[in-house]
C-alpha cells in the first residue's frame, strides 16, 4: 500500500466515523423531542384541544378573559419549535405564514402579529413576564415560573402528544 | 469546540465525497437536509453555550457576592450590583421590547403594475399603474385599535386619493367588538377578505360582482359594526352586525359625507369555521337599505349572499353567490339580479412551491328593465359570463408575478372579448 493510499484510506475512515457521529448527533436532536405549549402562570387555562391551540395561534381567539389579551410569541425562522408550529398548528409554509399575518392585520382583524423570540430562554423569560403570553418551547427547556398547557389532555412526553 | 471541529470536518469530508461522485437529485436533497440539520445543531449548541455561560456567570456572581459583601465596603457592593444588573439587563430590555407600546403605528404599502391587451373594439393595450395603497394599523390601548387604508389610483388627470377604510375599534372580549368608521361591507367573502392590495389575492382582478367602483353590491359602508365569535364549540361561529349610511346617490360610493336619505342601511352576517375541517369557511349575509338615487325615485334594496371557501392553497377554493332584490317603492315592482363566482387554485409543490395556477368562472344576470342599474342613464351592471385562467408566481415572500387570460361576454348579444393580462404585485 502506497503512502497516498494510506492517507486516502485514513481520511476515508475518519470521514466515515465523523459522519456516523454526526448522524448520531442528529438522531439525538431529532424530531422525537416534544414541544411544550407554555403560558404565563396567571393565564386561566390549563388544558386546550389542538383545535383551540390553533384558534389561539391563528389569532381567532384574542382574549383569555375580558381583561387578559393573548400575546403570541413564536420562535424566529429555522428554529425547530417554529417548524413544529408551522407544520402541526398552522399547516403552512414559511411564506404562507408571513402572508397570513399580513392579511390578518390588513383585514383589521388584529392590530399586532406574533412577537418573534430568538431562543427558548427568551421565550421562557417573556412568558413569565408578560401576562397572557403563550409560546412553544422545547419541553426540555421549560423553566419553573411558566405553566405548561395540556394539549388534548396530554402533557409533553406523554404518548400521543400531538406537538413533536 | 471539538464537536464543532468534528462537524466541520464531517461536512468537509462529505463535500469531498459529494464532489468525487456524480450525485443524484435525491442525494443532493439528503445533503441539503443534513446541511440544514447541521445549521440547526450549531444554532442549538450556541444557545446551550450561551445558557451555560449565563448560569456560570450567575453562580460566580452569587458566590462572589457573598464573600465580597462580607469583606468589602459599600463601593464594592455598588460595583457588584452593577455587574448583576448588566447580567440581567438584556432580559428586561427584551420584555420591554416585547410589550406593546401605545400608540404603535405600523404602515404597510401595496402596489401593482399591470399590462393588458384585449381584442375589444376601441381598447388600447399597454401598461398602467394599479392602485398604490397604504395600510395603517395602530393599537391605541390594550382594547382599542385603529385601522386605516388609503388608496392612490392613477387617472388621466392625476391621482384619485380615497380613504378606503378608517376604523376605530373597541374590543370588549372575543365575543363583542364594536367599531365605528368606514368599512368594506361584510357581504360575502371576497369583500372583507381581500382589500385593495392586489398582492393579497391570487388573481389579478377581483370578481366583477365585488369590483371596486362597481355597483352590484355596496363595496363600502359607513357607520358602526359589532362583531365577534359566538360560543359554538367546534362549529367556530362568528357574526357581524352593522348599521350605517349605505349607498350614496352615486351607487358605487358610500355616504362618507352623509346619507342620501333618513333611512339607515343595515347588514348582518354569520360565518362558521368548523374546527374539524381546518381551512373551511361557510358564510351568509343579509343587507337592507333604501336607495334614493334621484329625487323622487326610491327603492328598497335587499341583498342576500352565501359563500363557501377553502382557504388552504392545496387546493384553494372560493365561491360566493349574491342576489340583489330591488323594489320600486312607488310602483311596488320588484327586480332580482344574481351573481356568483367559483375560483379554484392549486399551489404546486415543485419548484419551491412558487407557482399557483388558477381558474375562475363568473356569472352575472340582471333583468333587462331593472331601473336601479340604469338610473344614471348608463348601465352600471350588465350580464356577464366570464372565464379566467392564469398563474401566479411568487417571486419572493412579498412580491408576485401573475399572468392570466380572460374570455368574457358582457351584455346580451355582445361578442366575446379575449384578453391577456399581466401584473406584478407586491407589499412593502
PDB file of C-alpha atoms in Angstrom, chain B residues 169-313:
ATOM      1  CA  UNK B 169     -62.495  49.537  17.331  1.00  0.00           C
ATOM      2  CA  UNK B 170     -63.056  48.698  20.960  1.00  0.00           C
ATOM      3  CA  UNK B 171     -62.677  45.046  21.938  1.00  0.00           C
ATOM      4  CA  UNK B 172     -64.668  44.081  24.993  1.00  0.00           C
ATOM      5  CA  UNK B 173     -63.712  40.449  24.538  1.00  0.00           C
ATOM      6  CA  UNK B 174     -63.709  37.845  21.767  1.00  0.00           C
ATOM      7  CA  UNK B 175     -67.497  37.841  21.685  1.00  0.00           C
ATOM      8  CA  UNK B 176     -68.104  41.542  21.355  1.00  0.00           C
ATOM      9  CA  UNK B 177     -66.067  44.108  19.467  1.00  0.00           C
ATOM     10  CA  UNK B 178     -67.613  47.379  18.396  1.00  0.00           C
ATOM     11  CA  UNK B 179     -66.196  49.759  15.856  1.00  0.00           C
ATOM     12  CA  UNK B 180     -67.064  52.961  14.047  1.00  0.00           C
ATOM     13  CA  UNK B 181     -65.901  54.205  10.684  1.00  0.00           C
ATOM     14  CA  UNK B 182     -65.794  53.231   7.042  1.00  0.00           C
ATOM     15  CA  UNK B 183     -65.546  49.540   6.159  1.00  0.00           C
ATOM     16  CA  UNK B 184     -65.656  47.149   3.315  1.00  0.00           C
ATOM     17  CA  UNK B 185     -69.239  45.928   3.692  1.00  0.00           C
ATOM     18  CA  UNK B 186     -69.347  42.439   5.224  1.00  0.00           C
ATOM     19  CA  UNK B 187     -71.357  40.923   2.379  1.00  0.00           C
ATOM     20  CA  UNK B 188     -69.981  37.633   1.085  1.00  0.00           C
ATOM     21  CA  UNK B 189     -66.344  36.577   1.397  1.00  0.00           C
ATOM     22  CA  UNK B 190     -64.123  38.461  -1.032  1.00  0.00           C
ATOM     23  CA  UNK B 191     -65.117  41.965   0.009  1.00  0.00           C
ATOM     24  CA  UNK B 192     -63.762  41.546   3.526  1.00  0.00           C
ATOM     25  CA  UNK B 193     -61.017  39.001   2.849  1.00  0.00           C
ATOM     26  CA  UNK B 194     -59.174  40.886   0.118  1.00  0.00           C
ATOM     27  CA  UNK B 195     -58.960  44.629   0.234  1.00  0.00           C
ATOM     28  CA  UNK B 196     -57.082  46.973  -2.083  1.00  0.00           C
ATOM     29  CA  UNK B 197     -53.714  45.260  -2.179  1.00  0.00           C
ATOM     30  CA  UNK B 198     -53.625  43.089  -5.311  1.00  0.00           C
ATOM     31  CA  UNK B 199     -50.754  41.068  -3.812  1.00  0.00           C
ATOM     32  CA  UNK B 200     -53.150  39.601  -1.247  1.00  0.00           C
ATOM     33  CA  UNK B 201     -55.412  37.954  -3.817  1.00  0.00           C
ATOM     34  CA  UNK B 202     -54.403  35.060  -6.023  1.00  0.00           C
ATOM     35  CA  UNK B 203     -55.736  36.591  -9.231  1.00  0.00           C
ATOM     36  CA  UNK B 204     -55.038  39.890 -10.974  1.00  0.00           C
ATOM     37  CA  UNK B 205     -58.539  41.264 -10.653  1.00  0.00           C
ATOM     38  CA  UNK B 206     -61.449  40.975  -8.271  1.00  0.00           C
ATOM     39  CA  UNK B 207     -64.629  39.226  -9.439  1.00  0.00           C
ATOM     40  CA  UNK B 208     -66.929  41.665 -11.205  1.00  0.00           C
ATOM     41  CA  UNK B 209     -69.642  41.340  -8.539  1.00  0.00           C
ATOM     42  CA  UNK B 210     -67.305  42.813  -5.906  1.00  0.00           C
ATOM     43  CA  UNK B 211     -65.341  45.106  -8.199  1.00  0.00           C
ATOM     44  CA  UNK B 212     -64.026  48.294  -6.581  1.00  0.00           C
ATOM     45  CA  UNK B 213     -66.098  51.083  -8.096  1.00  0.00           C
ATOM     46  CA  UNK B 214     -68.765  48.585  -9.111  1.00  0.00           C
ATOM     47  CA  UNK B 215     -72.386  48.787  -8.083  1.00  0.00           C
ATOM     48  CA  UNK B 216     -73.648  45.225  -7.818  1.00  0.00           C
ATOM     49  CA  UNK B 217     -73.060  45.184  -4.074  1.00  0.00           C
ATOM     50  CA  UNK B 218     -72.241  48.228  -1.940  1.00  0.00           C
ATOM     51  CA  UNK B 219     -68.490  47.742  -1.516  1.00  0.00           C
ATOM     52  CA  UNK B 220     -68.188  50.348   1.265  1.00  0.00           C
ATOM     53  CA  UNK B 221     -70.226  51.033   4.347  1.00  0.00           C
ATOM     54  CA  UNK B 222     -70.036  53.992   6.758  1.00  0.00           C
ATOM     55  CA  UNK B 223     -71.378  53.527  10.261  1.00  0.00           C
ATOM     56  CA  UNK B 224     -70.866  51.153  13.150  1.00  0.00           C
ATOM     57  CA  UNK B 225     -70.207  47.450  13.292  1.00  0.00           C
ATOM     58  CA  UNK B 226     -70.450  44.946  16.135  1.00  0.00           C
ATOM     59  CA  UNK B 227     -68.642  41.673  15.590  1.00  0.00           C
ATOM     60  CA  UNK B 228     -67.181  38.703  17.395  1.00  0.00           C
ATOM     61  CA  UNK B 229     -67.249  34.995  17.951  1.00  0.00           C
ATOM     62  CA  UNK B 230     -70.314  33.066  19.050  1.00  0.00           C
ATOM     63  CA  UNK B 231     -69.985  30.370  21.728  1.00  0.00           C
ATOM     64  CA  UNK B 232     -70.447  27.353  19.484  1.00  0.00           C
ATOM     65  CA  UNK B 233     -67.712  24.817  20.275  1.00  0.00           C
ATOM     66  CA  UNK B 234     -66.345  23.088  17.221  1.00  0.00           C
ATOM     67  CA  UNK B 235     -68.595  24.975  14.819  1.00  0.00           C
ATOM     68  CA  UNK B 236     -66.477  28.123  15.171  1.00  0.00           C
ATOM     69  CA  UNK B 237     -69.299  30.568  14.589  1.00  0.00           C
ATOM     70  CA  UNK B 238     -68.788  34.295  14.263  1.00  0.00           C
ATOM     71  CA  UNK B 239     -71.023  37.249  13.462  1.00  0.00           C
ATOM     72  CA  UNK B 240     -71.058  40.874  12.442  1.00  0.00           C
ATOM     73  CA  UNK B 241     -73.964  43.301  12.625  1.00  0.00           C
ATOM     74  CA  UNK B 242     -73.775  46.818  11.270  1.00  0.00           C
ATOM     75  CA  UNK B 243     -75.783  49.998  10.906  1.00  0.00           C
ATOM     76  CA  UNK B 244     -74.747  52.750   8.542  1.00  0.00           C
ATOM     77  CA  UNK B 245     -75.349  55.124   5.679  1.00  0.00           C
ATOM     78  CA  UNK B 246     -75.390  52.609   2.850  1.00  0.00           C
ATOM     79  CA  UNK B 247     -75.057  53.755  -0.738  1.00  0.00           C
ATOM     80  CA  UNK B 248     -74.955  57.431  -1.622  1.00  0.00           C
ATOM     81  CA  UNK B 249     -76.823  58.877  -4.603  1.00  0.00           C
ATOM     82  CA  UNK B 250     -73.839  57.682  -6.652  1.00  0.00           C
ATOM     83  CA  UNK B 251     -74.489  53.992  -6.162  1.00  0.00           C
ATOM     84  CA  UNK B 252     -70.864  52.907  -6.270  1.00  0.00           C
ATOM     85  CA  UNK B 253     -69.923  55.162  -3.363  1.00  0.00           C
ATOM     86  CA  UNK B 254     -70.698  55.064   0.320  1.00  0.00           C
ATOM     87  CA  UNK B 255     -72.213  58.052   2.052  1.00  0.00           C
ATOM     88  CA  UNK B 256     -68.942  59.335   3.512  1.00  0.00           C
ATOM     89  CA  UNK B 257     -70.237  62.860   3.935  1.00  0.00           C
ATOM     90  CA  UNK B 258     -73.779  61.859   4.893  1.00  0.00           C
ATOM     91  CA  UNK B 259     -76.632  59.582   3.890  1.00  0.00           C
ATOM     92  CA  UNK B 260     -78.801  60.243   0.856  1.00  0.00           C
ATOM     93  CA  UNK B 261     -81.958  59.754   2.929  1.00  0.00           C
ATOM     94  CA  UNK B 262     -83.178  59.325   6.505  1.00  0.00           C
ATOM     95  CA  UNK B 263     -83.180  55.559   6.264  1.00  0.00           C
ATOM     96  CA  UNK B 264     -80.146  53.689   7.595  1.00  0.00           C
ATOM     97  CA  UNK B 265     -78.704  50.640   5.900  1.00  0.00           C
ATOM     98  CA  UNK B 266     -78.085  47.541   7.975  1.00  0.00           C
ATOM     99  CA  UNK B 267     -76.095  44.389   7.490  1.00  0.00           C
ATOM    100  CA  UNK B 268     -75.887  41.106   9.366  1.00  0.00           C
ATOM    101  CA  UNK B 269     -73.610  38.203   8.621  1.00  0.00           C
ATOM    102  CA  UNK B 270     -72.657  34.909  10.225  1.00  0.00           C
ATOM    103  CA  UNK B 271     -69.847  32.556   9.379  1.00  0.00           C
ATOM    104  CA  UNK B 272     -68.610  29.182  10.534  1.00  0.00           C
ATOM    105  CA  UNK B 273     -65.043  27.873  10.653  1.00  0.00           C
ATOM    106  CA  UNK B 274     -65.541  24.271  11.786  1.00  0.00           C
ATOM    107  CA  UNK B 275     -62.539  23.097  13.770  1.00  0.00           C
ATOM    108  CA  UNK B 276     -62.803  19.630  12.279  1.00  0.00           C
ATOM    109  CA  UNK B 277     -62.215  20.991   8.796  1.00  0.00           C
ATOM    110  CA  UNK B 278     -59.417  23.497   9.237  1.00  0.00           C
ATOM    111  CA  UNK B 279     -59.478  25.757   6.195  1.00  0.00           C
ATOM    112  CA  UNK B 280     -63.208  25.555   5.543  1.00  0.00           C
ATOM    113  CA  UNK B 281     -65.345  28.638   5.992  1.00  0.00           C
ATOM    114  CA  UNK B 282     -69.068  28.974   5.351  1.00  0.00           C
ATOM    115  CA  UNK B 283     -70.851  32.294   5.480  1.00  0.00           C
ATOM    116  CA  UNK B 284     -74.168  34.006   4.868  1.00  0.00           C
ATOM    117  CA  UNK B 285     -75.170  37.652   4.985  1.00  0.00           C
ATOM    118  CA  UNK B 286     -78.166  39.939   4.583  1.00  0.00           C
ATOM    119  CA  UNK B 287     -78.146  43.641   3.770  1.00  0.00           C
ATOM    120  CA  UNK B 288     -81.046  46.084   3.670  1.00  0.00           C
ATOM    121  CA  UNK B 289     -81.249  49.728   2.608  1.00  0.00           C
ATOM    122  CA  UNK B 290     -83.437  52.346   0.985  1.00  0.00           C
ATOM    123  CA  UNK B 291     -81.922  53.824  -2.152  1.00  0.00           C
ATOM    124  CA  UNK B 292     -82.616  57.363  -3.330  1.00  0.00           C
ATOM    125  CA  UNK B 293     -80.536  57.649  -6.486  1.00  0.00           C
ATOM    126  CA  UNK B 294     -82.546  60.538  -7.916  1.00  0.00           C
ATOM    127  CA  UNK B 295     -85.047  62.986  -6.388  1.00  0.00           C
ATOM    128  CA  UNK B 296     -88.453  61.301  -6.244  1.00  0.00           C
ATOM    129  CA  UNK B 297     -87.053  57.829  -7.006  1.00  0.00           C
ATOM    130  CA  UNK B 298     -86.895  55.486  -4.051  1.00  0.00           C
ATOM    131  CA  UNK B 299     -86.145  51.791  -3.999  1.00  0.00           C
ATOM    132  CA  UNK B 300     -85.925  49.217  -1.284  1.00  0.00           C
ATOM    133  CA  UNK B 301     -82.781  47.100  -1.518  1.00  0.00           C
ATOM    134  CA  UNK B 302     -82.369  43.653  -0.016  1.00  0.00           C
ATOM    135  CA  UNK B 303     -79.203  41.678  -0.661  1.00  0.00           C
ATOM    136  CA  UNK B 304     -78.705  38.080   0.398  1.00  0.00           C
ATOM    137  CA  UNK B 305     -75.480  36.207  -0.087  1.00  0.00           C
ATOM    138  CA  UNK B 306     -73.771  32.942   0.777  1.00  0.00           C
ATOM    139  CA  UNK B 307     -70.191  31.776   0.463  1.00  0.00           C
ATOM    140  CA  UNK B 308     -68.158  28.600   0.770  1.00  0.00           C
ATOM    141  CA  UNK B 309     -64.386  28.815   0.828  1.00  0.00           C
ATOM    142  CA  UNK B 310     -61.465  26.522   1.449  1.00  0.00           C
ATOM    143  CA  UNK B 311     -58.623  28.830   2.380  1.00  0.00           C
ATOM    144  CA  UNK B 312     -55.728  26.405   2.112  1.00  0.00           C
ATOM    145  CA  UNK B 313     -53.677  26.500  -1.041  1.00  0.00           C
TER     146      UNK B 313
END
